[in-house]
Amino acid sequence: MNDSNSIPPVANPITFAGSPFDRVSALRKDTDWLDTRLHDSKTRFLPLHDLKVPVELGRDARLNWRPRGELSMLLRAGAPCILLGMEDGIAHFAVDVTAAPAPRHEGGKWLDVRSAAMTLPAADAAITAQARSMLDWHNRHGFCAVCGQPTRMEDAGYSRRCTADGCKAQHFPRTDPVAIMLTVWDGKVLLGRQPRFVPGVFSALAGFLEPGESIEEAVRREIFEEAGIKVGAVRYIASQPWPFPSSLMIGCIGEALTSEITVDQDELEDARWFTRDEIASMVRLSTTQETPRMPPPLSLAHQLARAWLHGA
Ligand SMILES: [Zn+2]
């Protein structure tokens, strides 16, 4: 018989949260301070190649930080370099080394951030999320959205400014909020399948917030659009940085007011109510190939189900 006794509580931290770094947002505007940190022999650099990170594999998998010496040529050539933060008085930067061939990596591997997160300790996964989102934003924001002229990096990577004299518009890294929700009714949970999901997986419904919309309104709109269910009360459970490329997943539970499902075939191929026992089983099977199952613990949908099974 399924029950929630053997289901772990919500992960703490949620994957991609829990960075150990102090982001020193006041200090990083000080160009003298920044220059000193960039040339300090203790400073550590995380190269990203094509948004992949170097991971030392083995029992104690960890990020492969490099000293400045190994990257100084690329840094002098203007490789994008952003401050991740300070830990124990040591500055940590991420450097985009995509312009050069990927450096050889003895005893390790270049991993995409999702694979890295499944391999690395939570703190390192959080660092990769910050580095990936930031460098990806710089890659795609070389030109001003106001006047079309080139922009340049400022504030150790936390803004870009237009270089055109008449414009000088400042641009900030994006974080795009996404509501992701379990909808509950009479002890059951609504989950759906998008056609792109791997076979067997059912997940929480989700959608981007729109301008002028509260989180609660976005939850109600998405559930009604995708499954035809009206939702009343909405409660916040947990959030997750999702660096593909720069979302913030906002996890909620919504109380359904109606139960008849009308699937929006453009968004979902299936949506169903699952009982408590079924949800417990799907959480347990999340790292197998069984059907049906929930996404793995890396996902906020999985963590929301754990929260609900534990009484949230
Ligand atoms: Zn401009």
Coordinates of C-alpha atoms and ligand atoms in Angstrom, one line a residue:
M1 CA 0.0 0.0 0.0
N2 CA 1.3 3.4 -0.9
D3 CA 1.6 6.1 1.7
S4 CA 3.7 9.2 2.2
N5 CA 5.7 7.9 5.2
S6 CA 8.7 7.0 3.0
I7 CA 8.6 10.1 0.9
P8 CA 11.5 12.5 1.8
P9 CA 10.5 16.1 2.8
V10 CA 11.0 19.0 0.4
A11 CA 14.7 19.3 -0.6
N12 CA 16.6 22.1 1.3
P13 CA 17.9 23.8 -0.6
I14 CA 15.8 23.4 -3.7
T15 CA 18.2 22.5 -6.7
F16 CA 19.9 25.6 -8.1
A17 CA 19.2 27.6 -4.9
G18 CA 21.6 27.8 -1.9
S19 CA 24.7 29.5 -3.3
P20 CA 27.4 29.9 -0.6
F21 CA 28.5 33.3 -2.1
D22 CA 28.0 36.8 -0.8
R23 CA 27.0 38.7 -3.9
V24 CA 28.5 42.0 -2.5
S25 CA 26.2 44.1 -4.6
A26 CA 27.4 47.4 -3.1
L27 CA 31.2 46.5 -3.6
R28 CA 30.9 45.3 -7.2
K29 CA 30.2 48.8 -8.5
D30 CA 33.6 49.9 -7.2
T31 CA 36.0 49.4 -10.2
D32 CA 39.2 49.7 -8.1
W33 CA 37.9 47.0 -5.7
L34 CA 37.0 44.9 -8.7
D35 CA 40.3 45.3 -10.4
T36 CA 42.1 44.3 -7.2
R37 CA 40.0 41.2 -6.9
L38 CA 40.6 40.3 -10.6
H39 CA 44.4 40.4 -10.1
D40 CA 44.5 38.7 -6.6
S41 CA 46.4 35.4 -6.8
K42 CA 43.8 33.8 -4.5
T43 CA 40.9 34.7 -6.8
R44 CA 39.2 31.7 -8.5
F45 CA 37.7 31.6 -12.0
L46 CA 35.1 29.2 -13.4
P47 CA 35.4 28.9 -17.1
L48 CA 32.2 28.2 -19.1
H49 CA 32.5 26.9 -22.6
D50 CA 29.3 27.0 -24.7
L51 CA 27.5 27.3 -21.3
K52 CA 29.0 24.0 -20.1
V53 CA 31.0 23.9 -16.8
P54 CA 34.1 21.8 -16.0
V55 CA 33.3 19.2 -13.4
E56 CA 35.9 17.0 -11.6
L57 CA 34.2 13.6 -11.6
G58 CA 34.6 10.9 -9.0
R59 CA 33.2 10.3 -5.5
D60 CA 33.6 14.0 -4.5
A61 CA 32.5 15.6 -7.8
R62 CA 33.1 19.3 -7.7
L63 CA 33.5 22.4 -10.0
N64 CA 37.0 22.7 -11.5
W65 CA 38.0 26.3 -10.5
R66 CA 41.1 27.8 -12.3
P67 CA 43.6 30.4 -11.3
R68 CA 43.8 33.6 -13.3
G69 CA 47.1 32.5 -15.0
E70 CA 45.3 29.9 -17.1
L71 CA 42.8 32.4 -18.4
S72 CA 44.7 35.6 -18.5
M73 CA 45.1 35.6 -22.3
L74 CA 41.3 35.2 -22.8
L75 CA 40.6 37.8 -20.1
R76 CA 43.0 40.3 -21.8
A77 CA 41.2 39.6 -25.1
G78 CA 37.9 40.7 -23.5
A79 CA 36.3 37.4 -22.6
P80 CA 33.1 38.2 -20.7
C81 CA 33.8 37.9 -16.9
I82 CA 31.3 38.3 -14.2
L83 CA 31.6 38.3 -10.4
L84 CA 29.7 35.5 -8.8
G85 CA 30.5 36.5 -5.3
M86 CA 32.8 36.2 -2.3
E87 CA 33.4 33.3 0.0
D88 CA 35.9 33.3 2.9
G89 CA 37.4 36.5 1.5
I90 CA 38.1 34.9 -1.9
A91 CA 36.5 36.4 -5.0
H92 CA 34.9 34.0 -7.5
F93 CA 34.3 34.9 -11.1
A94 CA 32.7 33.1 -14.1
V95 CA 34.5 33.6 -17.5
D96 CA 33.0 32.8 -20.9
V97 CA 35.8 30.9 -22.8
T98 CA 33.7 29.9 -25.8
A99 CA 35.8 32.0 -28.1
A100 CA 38.7 29.6 -27.7
P101 CA 38.7 25.8 -28.0
A102 CA 37.5 24.1 -24.8
P103 CA 40.5 23.7 -22.5
R104 CA 41.6 20.1 -21.8
H105 CA 40.2 18.8 -18.6
E106 CA 42.2 16.0 -17.0
G107 CA 40.0 13.8 -14.8
G108 CA 36.9 15.7 -15.5
K109 CA 34.3 16.6 -18.1
W110 CA 32.5 19.6 -19.5
L111 CA 28.9 19.2 -18.5
D112 CA 25.7 21.1 -19.3
V113 CA 24.3 22.8 -16.2
R114 CA 21.4 20.3 -15.9
S115 CA 23.7 17.3 -16.0
A116 CA 26.2 19.1 -13.7
A117 CA 23.3 19.7 -11.2
M118 CA 22.6 16.0 -11.0
T119 CA 26.3 15.3 -10.3
L120 CA 27.5 18.2 -8.1
P121 CA 26.7 19.1 -4.4
A122 CA 23.8 21.6 -4.0
A123 CA 26.1 24.6 -3.5
D124 CA 28.0 24.0 -6.7
A125 CA 24.7 23.5 -8.6
A126 CA 23.6 26.9 -7.4
I127 CA 26.8 28.5 -8.6
T128 CA 26.4 26.9 -12.1
A129 CA 22.9 28.3 -12.3
Q130 CA 24.0 31.8 -11.5
A131 CA 27.0 31.6 -13.9
R132 CA 24.9 30.1 -16.8
S133 CA 22.1 32.6 -16.5
M134 CA 24.4 35.6 -16.3
L135 CA 26.8 34.7 -19.2
D136 CA 23.9 33.6 -21.4
W137 CA 22.2 37.0 -20.8
H138 CA 25.4 38.8 -21.8
N139 CA 25.8 36.7 -24.9
R140 CA 22.3 37.7 -26.1
H141 CA 22.3 41.4 -25.1
G142 CA 25.2 43.0 -27.0
F143 CA 22.9 45.6 -28.4
C144 CA 20.7 48.2 -26.9
A145 CA 16.9 47.4 -26.9
V146 CA 16.2 51.2 -27.1
C147 CA 18.4 52.4 -30.0
G148 CA 20.2 49.3 -31.4
Q149 CA 23.7 50.5 -30.7
P150 CA 26.3 48.2 -28.9
T151 CA 26.1 47.9 -25.1
R152 CA 29.0 47.2 -22.7
M153 CA 29.2 45.4 -19.4
E154 CA 29.1 47.3 -16.1
D155 CA 28.8 46.5 -12.4
A156 CA 30.9 43.3 -12.6
G157 CA 28.4 41.9 -15.0
Y158 CA 25.1 43.0 -13.3
S159 CA 24.2 45.5 -15.9
R160 CA 25.0 46.6 -19.5
R161 CA 25.0 50.2 -20.7
C162 CA 24.4 51.5 -24.2
T163 CA 27.5 53.1 -25.7
A164 CA 25.5 55.7 -27.8
D165 CA 26.0 59.2 -26.4
G166 CA 22.4 60.2 -26.9
C167 CA 21.1 57.0 -25.2
K168 CA 23.2 55.5 -22.5
A169 CA 20.3 53.3 -21.5
Q170 CA 21.1 50.8 -18.7
H171 CA 19.9 47.2 -19.1
F172 CA 19.7 44.6 -16.3
P173 CA 19.8 40.8 -16.4
R174 CA 16.4 39.3 -16.8
T175 CA 14.6 36.9 -14.4
D176 CA 11.3 35.7 -16.0
P177 CA 8.7 34.5 -13.4
V178 CA 6.9 31.2 -14.2
A179 CA 4.0 29.9 -12.0
I180 CA 4.1 26.1 -11.5
M181 CA 1.2 24.6 -9.6
L182 CA -0.4 21.5 -8.2
T183 CA -4.2 21.9 -8.4
V184 CA -6.0 19.9 -5.7
W185 CA -9.6 18.8 -5.4
D186 CA -11.2 16.3 -3.0
G187 CA -7.8 14.7 -2.0
K188 CA -6.6 14.4 -5.6
V189 CA -4.0 16.3 -7.6
L190 CA -4.2 17.5 -11.2
L191 CA -1.2 16.7 -13.4
G192 CA -0.7 16.9 -17.1
R193 CA 1.6 15.8 -20.0
Q194 CA 3.0 17.9 -22.7
P195 CA 3.8 16.1 -25.9
R196 CA 7.5 16.9 -25.5
F197 CA 7.7 15.1 -22.1
V198 CA 9.5 11.7 -22.0
P199 CA 7.0 8.9 -22.0
G200 CA 5.4 8.1 -18.7
V201 CA 6.0 11.5 -17.0
F202 CA 3.1 13.6 -15.7
S203 CA 4.0 17.0 -14.2
A204 CA 2.5 20.1 -12.6
L205 CA 1.1 22.6 -15.0
A206 CA 3.1 25.8 -15.5
G207 CA 3.2 29.1 -17.4
F208 CA 4.9 32.4 -17.6
L209 CA 3.4 35.3 -15.7
E210 CA 2.2 38.1 -17.9
P211 CA 2.7 41.8 -17.3
G212 CA 0.1 43.2 -14.9
E213 CA -0.8 39.8 -13.4
S214 CA -0.3 38.6 -9.8
I215 CA 1.0 35.1 -9.1
E216 CA -2.4 34.0 -7.9
E217 CA -4.0 35.3 -11.1
A218 CA -1.4 33.6 -13.3
V219 CA -2.1 30.2 -11.5
R220 CA -5.9 30.6 -12.0
R221 CA -5.5 31.6 -15.7
E222 CA -3.1 28.8 -16.6
I223 CA -5.2 26.1 -15.0
F224 CA -8.3 27.3 -16.6
E225 CA -6.6 27.7 -20.1
E226 CA -4.9 24.3 -20.0
A227 CA -7.4 22.1 -18.2
G228 CA -10.7 24.0 -17.9
I229 CA -10.6 23.9 -14.1
K230 CA -11.6 26.9 -12.0
V231 CA -9.3 27.6 -9.1
G232 CA -10.0 29.5 -5.9
A233 CA -7.5 29.9 -3.1
V234 CA -3.8 29.8 -4.1
R235 CA -0.9 29.3 -1.7
Y236 CA 2.8 29.8 -2.2
I237 CA 5.0 26.8 -1.4
A238 CA 8.6 27.3 -2.7
S239 CA 10.6 28.8 -5.6
Q240 CA 13.5 27.7 -7.8
P241 CA 15.9 29.5 -10.0
W242 CA 15.7 27.7 -13.4
P243 CA 18.7 28.8 -15.5
F244 CA 17.3 27.7 -18.9
P245 CA 17.8 30.5 -19.6
S246 CA 16.7 32.7 -16.7
S247 CA 13.4 31.7 -15.1
L248 CA 12.3 31.8 -11.5
M249 CA 9.8 29.0 -10.9
I250 CA 7.2 30.0 -8.4
G251 CA 5.6 26.8 -6.9
C252 CA 2.0 27.0 -5.7
I253 CA -0.9 24.9 -4.7
G254 CA -4.3 25.9 -6.0
E255 CA -7.7 24.7 -4.6
A256 CA -10.0 23.7 -7.5
L257 CA -13.6 24.9 -7.5
T258 CA -14.6 22.6 -10.3
S259 CA -13.3 19.1 -11.3
E260 CA -14.3 18.5 -15.0
I261 CA -11.2 18.5 -17.1
T262 CA -11.2 20.1 -20.6
V263 CA -7.7 19.6 -22.0
D264 CA -6.2 22.3 -24.2
Q265 CA -4.8 20.1 -27.0
D266 CA -2.4 22.8 -28.1
E267 CA -0.6 22.7 -24.7
L268 CA -1.2 19.2 -23.3
E269 CA -1.8 15.8 -24.6
D270 CA -3.3 14.5 -21.3
A271 CA -4.4 15.8 -17.9
R272 CA -5.8 13.7 -15.1
W273 CA -6.6 13.7 -11.4
F274 CA -4.3 11.4 -9.4
T275 CA -5.1 10.1 -5.9
R276 CA -2.8 10.6 -2.9
D277 CA -1.5 7.0 -3.2
E278 CA -0.9 7.5 -6.9
I279 CA 1.1 10.7 -6.3
A280 CA 3.2 9.0 -3.6
S281 CA 3.9 6.1 -6.0
M282 CA 4.8 8.6 -8.9
V283 CA 7.2 10.5 -6.6
R284 CA 8.8 7.2 -5.6
L285 CA 9.1 6.1 -9.3
S286 CA 10.5 9.5 -10.4
T287 CA 14.0 8.2 -11.1
T288 CA 12.8 5.0 -12.9
Q289 CA 11.3 4.4 -16.3
E290 CA 8.0 3.3 -14.9
T291 CA 4.6 4.7 -15.9
P292 CA 3.1 7.0 -14.6
R293 CA 5.8 8.9 -12.7
M294 CA 6.7 12.4 -11.7
P295 CA 9.8 14.3 -12.9
P296 CA 13.0 13.7 -10.9
P297 CA 13.8 15.5 -7.6
L298 CA 15.7 18.2 -9.6
S299 CA 12.3 19.7 -10.6
L300 CA 10.1 21.9 -8.5
A301 CA 7.0 19.9 -9.6
H302 CA 8.5 16.9 -7.8
Q303 CA 9.2 19.0 -4.7
L304 CA 5.7 20.4 -4.8
A305 CA 4.3 16.9 -4.7
R306 CA 6.5 16.0 -1.7
A307 CA 5.3 19.2 0.0
W308 CA 1.7 18.2 -0.6
L309 CA 2.2 14.7 0.6
H310 CA 3.7 16.1 3.8
G311 CA 0.6 18.3 4.4
A312 CA 1.4 21.6 2.6
Ligands
ZN1 ZN 20.8 52.8 -26.7

